[in-house]
Tab-separated table of C-alpha atoms and ligand atoms in Angstrom:
chain	number	residue	atom	x	y	z
A	1	MET	CA	-41.099	-69.436	-68.406
A	2	SER	CA	-38.080	-71.162	-69.943
A	3	SER	CA	-38.579	-74.527	-71.633
A	4	SER	CA	-36.318	-76.208	-69.078
A	5	ASN	CA	-38.551	-75.139	-66.167
A	6	VAL	CA	-39.662	-78.231	-64.299
A	7	LEU	CA	-41.479	-76.849	-61.314
A	8	GLN	CA	-42.483	-73.423	-60.178
A	9	ALA	CA	-44.157	-72.424	-56.933
A	10	GLU	CA	-45.614	-68.944	-56.643
A	11	MET	CA	-46.518	-67.555	-53.240
A	12	VAL	CA	-47.699	-70.888	-51.907
A	13	TYR	CA	-49.533	-70.822	-48.582
A	14	VAL	CA	-50.784	-73.867	-46.706
A	15	SER	CA	-52.876	-73.701	-43.552
A	16	TYR	CA	-54.264	-76.692	-41.731
A	17	VAL	CA	-57.649	-75.782	-40.370
A	18	GLU	CA	-58.512	-77.544	-37.122
A	19	GLU	CA	-61.783	-77.236	-35.277
A	20	GLU	CA	-61.161	-73.845	-33.742
A	21	HIS	CA	-57.778	-72.717	-34.925
A	22	SER	CA	-55.693	-72.947	-38.037
A	23	VAL	CA	-51.994	-73.611	-38.343
A	24	ASP	CA	-50.276	-71.591	-41.051
A	25	VAL	CA	-47.493	-73.943	-42.089
A	26	LEU	CA	-46.346	-72.449	-45.402
A	27	ARG	CA	-46.454	-68.679	-45.693
A	28	GLY	CA	-45.413	-67.597	-49.146
A	29	ILE	CA	-43.116	-70.122	-50.808
A	30	ASP	CA	-41.511	-69.149	-54.103
A	31	LEU	CA	-39.379	-71.777	-55.758
A	32	ASN	CA	-38.104	-72.419	-59.266
A	33	ILE	CA	-36.658	-75.726	-60.326
A	34	ASP	CA	-35.110	-76.160	-63.761
A	35	SER	CA	-33.870	-79.378	-65.325
A	36	THR	CA	-30.796	-80.854	-63.627
A	37	ASN	CA	-31.165	-78.674	-60.505
A	38	THR	CA	-30.476	-80.361	-57.157
A	39	ILE	CA	-32.091	-78.733	-54.142
A	40	ALA	CA	-32.148	-79.616	-50.460
A	41	ILE	CA	-34.538	-78.292	-47.838
A	42	THR	CA	-33.746	-78.556	-44.161
A	43	GLY	CA	-35.786	-77.294	-41.229
A	44	ALA	CA	-36.845	-78.249	-37.737
A	45	SER	CA	-39.289	-81.075	-37.213
A	46	GLY	CA	-42.738	-79.609	-37.811
A	47	SER	CA	-41.445	-76.722	-39.951
A	48	GLY	CA	-43.465	-77.939	-42.944
A	49	LYS	CA	-41.003	-79.823	-45.173
A	50	SER	CA	-43.344	-82.746	-45.859
A	51	THR	CA	-46.253	-80.351	-46.357
A	52	LEU	CA	-44.177	-78.468	-48.927
A	53	LEU	CA	-43.177	-81.632	-50.813
A	54	HIS	CA	-46.773	-82.871	-50.832
A	55	THR	CA	-47.969	-79.524	-52.154
A	56	LEU	CA	-45.305	-79.322	-54.856
A	57	GLY	CA	-46.004	-82.923	-55.843
A	58	GLY	CA	-49.734	-82.327	-56.303
A	59	LEU	CA	-50.691	-84.552	-53.365
A	60	MET	CA	-52.136	-81.560	-51.518
A	61	LYS	CA	-53.776	-78.342	-52.678
A	62	PRO	CA	-52.238	-75.098	-51.447
A	63	THR	CA	-54.562	-72.791	-49.497
A	64	ARG	CA	-53.290	-69.976	-51.701
A	65	GLY	CA	-50.746	-69.638	-54.489
A	66	GLU	CA	-49.941	-71.717	-57.529
A	67	VAL	CA	-47.789	-74.678	-58.462
A	68	PHE	CA	-46.765	-75.226	-62.083
A	69	LEU	CA	-45.451	-78.633	-63.084
A	70	VAL	CA	-43.648	-78.525	-66.425
A	71	GLY	CA	-45.708	-75.445	-67.235
A	72	GLU	CA	-49.058	-76.918	-66.232
A	73	GLN	CA	-50.962	-75.093	-63.511
A	74	LEU	CA	-52.005	-77.827	-61.082
A	75	SER	CA	-55.065	-75.923	-59.853
A	76	GLN	CA	-56.456	-76.033	-63.389
A	77	LEU	CA	-56.242	-79.824	-63.647
A	78	SER	CA	-58.808	-82.400	-62.568
A	79	PRO	CA	-57.729	-84.958	-59.948
A	80	ARG	CA	-57.204	-87.407	-62.815
A	81	GLY	CA	-55.178	-84.802	-64.713
A	82	ILE	CA	-53.005	-84.245	-61.656
A	83	GLY	CA	-52.488	-88.005	-61.403
A	84	ILE	CA	-51.360	-88.141	-65.025
A	85	ALA	CA	-49.053	-85.117	-64.599
A	86	ARG	CA	-47.515	-86.776	-61.528
A	87	ASN	CA	-46.987	-90.119	-63.276
A	88	GLN	CA	-45.404	-88.383	-66.278
A	89	ASN	CA	-43.152	-85.931	-64.520
A	90	LEU	CA	-42.448	-86.921	-60.937
A	91	GLY	CA	-40.841	-89.661	-58.917
A	92	PHE	CA	-41.341	-89.902	-55.149
A	93	ILE	CA	-39.095	-91.373	-52.473
A	94	TYR	CA	-40.239	-91.481	-48.856
A	95	GLN	CA	-38.560	-92.109	-45.509
A	96	PHE	CA	-40.328	-95.440	-45.200
A	97	HIS	CA	-40.053	-97.049	-48.626
A	98	HIS	CA	-43.884	-97.251	-49.289
A	99	LEU	CA	-43.308	-100.336	-51.424
A	100	LEU	CA	-46.318	-102.580	-51.873
A	101	MET	CA	-45.731	-105.456	-49.487
A	102	GLU	CA	-47.516	-108.155	-51.474
A	103	PHE	CA	-45.443	-107.522	-54.607
A	104	SER	CA	-41.837	-108.445	-55.410
A	105	ALA	CA	-39.083	-105.858	-55.874
A	106	LEU	CA	-39.386	-106.333	-59.633
A	107	GLU	CA	-43.167	-105.863	-59.613
A	108	ASN	CA	-42.912	-102.786	-57.380
A	109	VAL	CA	-40.412	-101.128	-59.711
A	110	ALA	CA	-42.396	-102.111	-62.825
A	111	MET	CA	-45.641	-100.654	-61.393
A	112	PRO	CA	-45.251	-96.997	-62.554
A	113	LEU	CA	-44.624	-98.263	-66.087
A	114	LEU	CA	-47.710	-100.500	-66.013
A	115	ILE	CA	-49.730	-97.487	-64.828
A	116	ARG	CA	-48.456	-95.711	-67.944
A	117	GLY	CA	-49.810	-98.493	-70.100
A	118	ILE	CA	-46.455	-100.028	-71.007
A	119	SER	CA	-46.669	-103.767	-71.739
A	120	LYS	CA	-45.970	-106.207	-68.943
A	121	ASN	CA	-42.948	-107.714	-70.673
A	122	GLU	CA	-41.314	-104.386	-71.412
A	123	ALA	CA	-42.096	-103.092	-67.902
A	124	ARG	CA	-40.476	-106.158	-66.327
A	125	GLU	CA	-37.441	-105.860	-68.549
A	126	ARG	CA	-36.908	-102.196	-67.764
A	127	ALA	CA	-37.525	-102.785	-64.052
A	128	SER	CA	-34.937	-105.531	-64.085
A	129	THR	CA	-32.353	-103.210	-65.700
A	130	MET	CA	-33.207	-100.471	-63.210
A	131	LEU	CA	-32.808	-102.865	-60.279
A	132	GLU	CA	-29.446	-103.889	-61.670
A	133	SER	CA	-28.329	-100.243	-61.590
A	134	VAL	CA	-29.163	-100.088	-57.860
A	135	SER	CA	-27.296	-103.391	-57.299
A	136	LEU	CA	-30.397	-105.459	-56.615
A	137	SER	CA	-30.237	-107.944	-59.506
A	138	HIS	CA	-30.006	-110.757	-56.977
A	139	ARG	CA	-33.221	-109.701	-55.207
A	140	LEU	CA	-35.743	-109.317	-58.041
A	141	ASP	CA	-38.253	-111.779	-56.651
A	142	HIS	CA	-37.918	-110.798	-53.006
A	143	LYS	CA	-40.845	-109.074	-51.359
A	144	PRO	CA	-40.151	-105.956	-49.262
A	145	ALA	CA	-40.361	-107.952	-46.018
A	146	GLN	CA	-37.511	-110.131	-47.322
A	147	LEU	CA	-35.246	-107.145	-48.027
A	148	SER	CA	-33.004	-105.196	-45.637
A	149	GLY	CA	-33.831	-101.538	-44.907
A	150	GLY	CA	-31.119	-100.367	-47.300
A	151	GLU	CA	-32.269	-102.757	-50.022
A	152	ARG	CA	-35.852	-101.545	-49.649
A	153	GLN	CA	-34.688	-97.971	-50.064
A	154	ARG	CA	-32.670	-98.966	-53.155
A	155	ALA	CA	-35.831	-100.511	-54.594
A	156	ALA	CA	-37.733	-97.323	-53.725
A	157	VAL	CA	-35.105	-95.245	-55.538
A	158	ALA	CA	-35.388	-97.580	-58.550
A	159	ARG	CA	-39.182	-97.230	-58.528
A	160	ALA	CA	-38.949	-93.417	-58.372
A	161	LEU	CA	-36.527	-93.248	-61.297
A	162	ILE	CA	-37.940	-95.955	-63.579
A	163	THR	CA	-40.107	-93.517	-65.549
A	164	LYS	CA	-37.191	-91.065	-65.956
A	165	PRO	CA	-39.225	-88.301	-64.330
A	166	ALA	CA	-38.198	-84.681	-64.785
A	167	LEU	CA	-38.105	-84.272	-60.999
A	168	VAL	CA	-37.635	-86.606	-58.063
A	169	LEU	CA	-39.155	-85.474	-54.756
A	170	ALA	CA	-37.632	-87.233	-51.767
A	171	ASP	CA	-38.839	-86.795	-48.191
A	172	GLU	CA	-36.164	-87.936	-45.715
A	173	PRO	CA	-35.029	-90.663	-48.101
A	174	THR	CA	-32.259	-91.832	-45.791
A	175	GLY	CA	-33.695	-90.806	-42.420
A	176	ASN	CA	-34.405	-94.376	-41.445
A	177	LEU	CA	-31.010	-95.922	-42.251
A	178	ASP	CA	-27.683	-96.307	-40.460
A	179	SER	CA	-25.096	-93.732	-41.518
A	180	LYS	CA	-23.098	-96.018	-43.807
A	181	THR	CA	-26.192	-97.249	-45.660
A	182	ALA	CA	-27.565	-93.689	-45.757
A	183	GLN	CA	-24.335	-92.533	-47.415
A	184	GLU	CA	-24.567	-95.318	-50.012
A	185	ILE	CA	-28.152	-94.440	-50.907
A	186	GLN	CA	-27.281	-90.726	-51.046
A	187	ASN	CA	-24.393	-91.423	-53.443
A	188	LEU	CA	-26.624	-93.678	-55.512
A	189	MET	CA	-29.285	-90.967	-55.803
A	190	PHE	CA	-26.730	-88.394	-56.965
A	191	GLU	CA	-25.215	-90.831	-59.489
A	192	LEU	CA	-28.574	-91.750	-61.022
A	193	VAL	CA	-29.863	-88.179	-61.041
A	194	GLU	CA	-26.722	-87.051	-62.835
A	195	ALA	CA	-26.725	-89.960	-65.290
A	196	GLU	CA	-30.382	-89.399	-66.205
A	197	LYS	CA	-30.115	-85.575	-66.076
A	198	LEU	CA	-33.020	-85.244	-63.666
A	199	SER	CA	-33.754	-82.683	-60.991
A	200	LEU	CA	-33.858	-83.669	-57.352
A	201	LEU	CA	-35.593	-81.998	-54.416
A	202	VAL	CA	-34.888	-83.532	-51.036
A	203	ALA	CA	-36.186	-82.701	-47.556
A	204	THR	CA	-33.713	-83.880	-44.953
A	205	HIS	CA	-32.490	-83.414	-41.399
A	206	ASP	CA	-28.960	-84.322	-42.523
A	207	SER	CA	-27.108	-81.047	-43.128
A	208	ALA	CA	-23.962	-82.788	-44.428
A	209	PHE	CA	-26.174	-84.376	-47.121
A	210	ALA	CA	-27.937	-81.039	-47.786
A	211	ASP	CA	-24.614	-79.263	-48.308
A	212	GLN	CA	-23.881	-81.498	-51.311
A	213	PHE	CA	-26.771	-79.974	-53.279
A	214	GLU	CA	-26.549	-77.039	-55.707
A	215	ARG	CA	-28.988	-75.126	-53.523
A	216	HIS	CA	-29.730	-75.628	-49.848
A	217	TYR	CA	-32.731	-73.842	-48.354
A	218	ARG	CA	-33.833	-73.682	-44.778
A	219	LEU	CA	-37.566	-73.659	-44.047
A	220	THR	CA	-38.403	-71.462	-41.076
A	221	GLU	CA	-41.683	-69.801	-40.164
A	222	GLY	CA	-43.182	-70.960	-43.438
A	223	ARG	CA	-40.596	-69.325	-45.680
A	224	LEU	CA	-37.535	-70.591	-47.522
A	225	SER	CA	-34.159	-68.940	-47.125
A	226	LEU	CA	-31.128	-69.873	-49.156
A	227	LEU	CA	-28.123	-70.971	-47.113
B	1	ATP	N1	-53.059	-83.195	-41.667
B	1	ATP	C1	-52.680	-82.260	-40.781
B	1	ATP	N2	-53.577	-81.583	-40.039
B	1	ATP	C2	-53.212	-80.638	-39.170
B	1	ATP	N3	-51.921	-80.256	-38.951
B	1	ATP	C3	-50.980	-80.890	-39.673
B	1	ATP	C4	-51.296	-81.932	-40.607
B	1	ATP	N4	-50.151	-82.372	-41.166
B	1	ATP	C5	-49.158	-81.658	-40.607
B	1	ATP	N5	-49.640	-80.776	-39.697
B	1	ATP	C6	-48.856	-79.797	-38.921
B	1	ATP	O1	-48.125	-78.998	-39.829
B	1	ATP	C7	-46.803	-78.764	-39.360
B	1	ATP	C8	-45.796	-79.188	-40.408
B	1	ATP	O2	-45.815	-80.598	-40.550
B	1	ATP	P1	-44.849	-81.356	-41.568
B	1	ATP	O3	-45.131	-82.792	-41.467
B	1	ATP	O4	-44.958	-80.705	-42.901
B	1	ATP	O5	-43.404	-80.992	-40.932
B	1	ATP	P2	-41.965	-81.560	-41.279
B	1	ATP	O6	-41.063	-80.373	-41.443
B	1	ATP	O7	-42.048	-82.496	-42.424
B	1	ATP	O8	-41.554	-82.348	-39.951
B	1	ATP	P3	-40.610	-83.635	-39.767
B	1	ATP	O9	-39.200	-83.122	-39.910
B	1	ATP	O10	-40.897	-84.069	-38.375
B	1	ATP	O11	-40.976	-84.649	-40.786
B	1	ATP	C9	-46.699	-79.507	-38.043
B	1	ATP	O12	-46.866	-78.578	-37.008
B	1	ATP	C10	-47.828	-80.495	-38.076
B	1	ATP	O13	-48.323	-80.740	-36.799
B	2	MG	MG1	-41.649	-84.540	-42.629
């Protein structure tokens, strides 16, 4: 494995087992992500995009197969170890911002740094700089309910990137926004990912967005095919 390998999936299968039947959602996913790769995954609703992102991000265990995050085999780590590996290497962006409603934009963005044990003052300072880079300097003390949809998503992008993760996983990051705002957030994500030299993996229904990535895969019948 090269030193710049960020994430590797080897023959990943995921089945959801219901009472009497099981649904085989992922059926042999192989994927290699190196530093500075940008990858989009499209697929019909229900094809398994979120399942794949959750599995790659260590939020779900694959039924079979292995995921390596910066060389570490997730199945060999304890739940706490997986949590640490996630905090150190990954940033997540969701369709619905998932910001903590009782905290301000600044506190939300500072949170991953506090989890890392960085001092409160330094965390607030870095969060403030990060919010400036997503054009939210004027909204530091606003809570999510006091922000527009686009502003919330900007804050979510800032929170995902604050730790300078090796890889950002984004599940429909602009699926909930009007097309102009979606475009702005998409451009912002590309700018920040390029500036910080990160890798980006996005699941999206927006094929015009997906076509701007280095690699665009389609997920059908549990397998990825390169478009
Ligand atoms: N916890 C679960 N238990 C059982 N089945 C599930 C569970 N989560 C998802 N599924 C099923 O797995 C399939 C894939 O779901 P998933 O959410 O990964 O699709 P998706 O591609 O992200 O869809 P969308 O584009 O609508 O977000 C669906 O058929 C769904 O019903
Ligand atoms: Mg989904």
